Short mmCIF file of C-alpha atoms in Angstrom, two decimals:
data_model
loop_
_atom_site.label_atom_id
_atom_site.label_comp_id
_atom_site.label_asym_id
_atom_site.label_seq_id
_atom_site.Cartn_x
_atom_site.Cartn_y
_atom_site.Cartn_z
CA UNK A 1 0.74 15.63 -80.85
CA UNK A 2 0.02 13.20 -84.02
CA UNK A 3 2.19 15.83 -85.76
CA UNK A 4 5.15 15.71 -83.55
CA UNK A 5 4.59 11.56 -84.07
CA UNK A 6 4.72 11.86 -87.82
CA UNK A 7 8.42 13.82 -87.57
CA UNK A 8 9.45 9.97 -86.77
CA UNK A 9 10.04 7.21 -88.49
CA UNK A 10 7.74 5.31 -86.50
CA UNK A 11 4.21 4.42 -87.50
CA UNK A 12 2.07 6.45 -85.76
CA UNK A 13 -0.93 4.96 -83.53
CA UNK A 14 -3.99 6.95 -81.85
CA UNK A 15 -6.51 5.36 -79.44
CA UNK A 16 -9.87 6.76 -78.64
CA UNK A 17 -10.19 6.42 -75.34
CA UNK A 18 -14.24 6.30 -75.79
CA UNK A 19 -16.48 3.80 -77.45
CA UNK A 20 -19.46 5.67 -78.23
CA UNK A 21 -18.42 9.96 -78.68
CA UNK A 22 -15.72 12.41 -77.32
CA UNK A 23 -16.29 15.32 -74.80
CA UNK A 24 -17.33 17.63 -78.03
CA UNK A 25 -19.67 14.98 -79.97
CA UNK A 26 -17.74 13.35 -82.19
CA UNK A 27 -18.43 9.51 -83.00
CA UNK A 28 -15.45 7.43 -83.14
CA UNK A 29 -15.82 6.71 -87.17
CA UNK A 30 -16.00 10.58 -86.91
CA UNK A 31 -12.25 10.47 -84.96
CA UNK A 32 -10.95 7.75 -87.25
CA UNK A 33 -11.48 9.95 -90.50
CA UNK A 34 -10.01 12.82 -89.23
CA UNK A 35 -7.02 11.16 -87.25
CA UNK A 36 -6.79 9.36 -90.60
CA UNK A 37 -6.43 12.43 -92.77
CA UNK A 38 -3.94 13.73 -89.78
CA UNK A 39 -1.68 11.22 -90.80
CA UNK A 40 -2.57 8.75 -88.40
CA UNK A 41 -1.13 4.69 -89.57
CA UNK A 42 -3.57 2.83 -87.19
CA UNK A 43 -6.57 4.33 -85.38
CA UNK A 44 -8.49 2.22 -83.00
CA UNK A 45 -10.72 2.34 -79.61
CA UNK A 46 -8.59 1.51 -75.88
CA UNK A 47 -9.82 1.54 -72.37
CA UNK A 48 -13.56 2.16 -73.08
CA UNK A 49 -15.69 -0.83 -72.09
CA UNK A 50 -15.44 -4.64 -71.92
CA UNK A 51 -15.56 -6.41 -75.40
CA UNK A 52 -19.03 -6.08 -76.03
CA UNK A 53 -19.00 -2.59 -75.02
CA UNK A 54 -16.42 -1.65 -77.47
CA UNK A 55 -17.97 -3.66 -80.46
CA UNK A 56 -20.22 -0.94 -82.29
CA UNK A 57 -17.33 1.75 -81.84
CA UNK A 58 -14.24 -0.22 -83.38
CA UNK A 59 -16.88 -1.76 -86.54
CA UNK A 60 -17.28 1.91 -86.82
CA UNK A 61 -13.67 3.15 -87.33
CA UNK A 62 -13.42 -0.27 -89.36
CA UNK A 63 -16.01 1.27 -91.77
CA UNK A 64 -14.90 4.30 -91.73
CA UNK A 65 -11.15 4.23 -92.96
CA UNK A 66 -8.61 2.03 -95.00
CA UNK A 67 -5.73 1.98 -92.15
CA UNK A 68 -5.32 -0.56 -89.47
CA UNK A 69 -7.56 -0.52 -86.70
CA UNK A 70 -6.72 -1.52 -82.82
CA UNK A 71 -8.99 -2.87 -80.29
CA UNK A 72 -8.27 -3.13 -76.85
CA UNK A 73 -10.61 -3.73 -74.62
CA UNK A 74 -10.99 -3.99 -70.63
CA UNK A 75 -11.11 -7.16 -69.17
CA UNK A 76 -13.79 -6.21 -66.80
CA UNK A 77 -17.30 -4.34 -66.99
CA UNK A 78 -18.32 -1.38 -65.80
CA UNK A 79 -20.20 -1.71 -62.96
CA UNK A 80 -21.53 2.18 -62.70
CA UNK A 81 -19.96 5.48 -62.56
CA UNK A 82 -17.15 5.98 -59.40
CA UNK A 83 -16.57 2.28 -58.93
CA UNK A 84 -12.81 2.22 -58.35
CA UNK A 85 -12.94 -1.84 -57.21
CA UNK A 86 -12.95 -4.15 -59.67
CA UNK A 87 -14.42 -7.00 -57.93
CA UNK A 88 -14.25 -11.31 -59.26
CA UNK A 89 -18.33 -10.55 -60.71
CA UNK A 90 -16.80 -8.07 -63.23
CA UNK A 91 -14.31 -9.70 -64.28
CA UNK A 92 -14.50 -10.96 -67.98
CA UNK A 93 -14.02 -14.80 -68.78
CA UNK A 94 -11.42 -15.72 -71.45
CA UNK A 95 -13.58 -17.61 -73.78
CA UNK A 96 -15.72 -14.19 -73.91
CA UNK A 97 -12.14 -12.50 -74.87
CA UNK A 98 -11.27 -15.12 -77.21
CA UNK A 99 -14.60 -14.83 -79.19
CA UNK A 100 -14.18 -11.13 -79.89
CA UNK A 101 -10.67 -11.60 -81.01
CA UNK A 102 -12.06 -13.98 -83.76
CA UNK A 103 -14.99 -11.42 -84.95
CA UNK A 104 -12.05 -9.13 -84.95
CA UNK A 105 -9.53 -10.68 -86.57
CA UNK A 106 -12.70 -11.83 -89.11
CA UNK A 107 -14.16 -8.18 -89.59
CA UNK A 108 -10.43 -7.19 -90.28
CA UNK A 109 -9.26 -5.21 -86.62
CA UNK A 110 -4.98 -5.74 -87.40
CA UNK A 111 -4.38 -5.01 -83.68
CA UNK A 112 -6.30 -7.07 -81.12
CA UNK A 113 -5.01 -6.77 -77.32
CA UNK A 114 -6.28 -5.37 -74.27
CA UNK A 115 -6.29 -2.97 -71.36
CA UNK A 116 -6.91 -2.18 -68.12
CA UNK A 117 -8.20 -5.41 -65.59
CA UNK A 118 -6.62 -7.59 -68.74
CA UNK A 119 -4.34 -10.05 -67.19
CA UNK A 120 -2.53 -13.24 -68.55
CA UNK A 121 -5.45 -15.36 -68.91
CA UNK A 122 -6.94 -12.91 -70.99
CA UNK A 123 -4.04 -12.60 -73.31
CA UNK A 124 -3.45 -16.26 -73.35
CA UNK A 125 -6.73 -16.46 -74.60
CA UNK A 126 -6.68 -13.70 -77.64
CA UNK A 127 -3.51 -15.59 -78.41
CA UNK A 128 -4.96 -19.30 -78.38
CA UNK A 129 -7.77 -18.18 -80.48
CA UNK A 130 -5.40 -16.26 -82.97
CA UNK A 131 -3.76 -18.96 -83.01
CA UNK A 132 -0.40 -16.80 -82.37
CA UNK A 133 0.25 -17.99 -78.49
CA UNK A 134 4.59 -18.91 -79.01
CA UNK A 135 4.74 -20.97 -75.56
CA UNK A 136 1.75 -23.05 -74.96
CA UNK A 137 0.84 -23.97 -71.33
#
């Protein structure tokens, strides 16, 4: 697929889609070097855990290569495995969103957004604390 991407003119992103390893083992410093020699522009973590969750994983692929990194986490927890309902308890505050777009932004992450249970508070937040929100409220 990533070679299909690179027949573009496009820059070419990849998000792992898991924060600690893969299905076959590999750690996601592991993916970021290899999807980095691939020909990858920006490698990063998405969909694979609240902030704090996420965290060790996307320092990781920080470490590990020289291209931008992305970081998009969930803006709930986990609450176990087959929990389809995200219920109010889960959800994750803004401030908590807001203070891991700063160690982001500080330990050098270029793409800092989120995923999955994210909604406009959340990106208002990342935004006020980036100091990058356009319209404020």
């Amino acid at each position: 697929m990533l070679s299909r991407c690179k027949k573009t003119d496009v820059p070419a992103m990849v998000l792992m889609g898991s924060s600690s390893r893969t299905h076959d083992g590999a750690t996601p410093a592991e993916c970021a070097r290899v999807l980095a020699d691939e020909g990858a522009d920006i490698v990063g973590l998405v969909c694979s855990g609240d902030s704090m969750t996420m965290w060790p994983g996307v320092l990781a692929m920080r470490e590990a290569v020289d291209i931008p990194i992305a970081y998009q986490p969930q803006g709930y927890r986990n609450a176990g495995p087959n929990n389809s309902v995200i219920r109010e308890s889960m959800i994750v505050s803004g401030s908590e969103v807001a203070q891991y777009a700063l160690k982001a932004k500080a330990e050098g992450i270029n793409f800092i957004g989120a995923c999955c249970g994210a909604g406009p508070s959340h990106i208002r937040a990342i935004a006020q604390a980036l100091g990058c929100e356009r319209y404020p409220v």
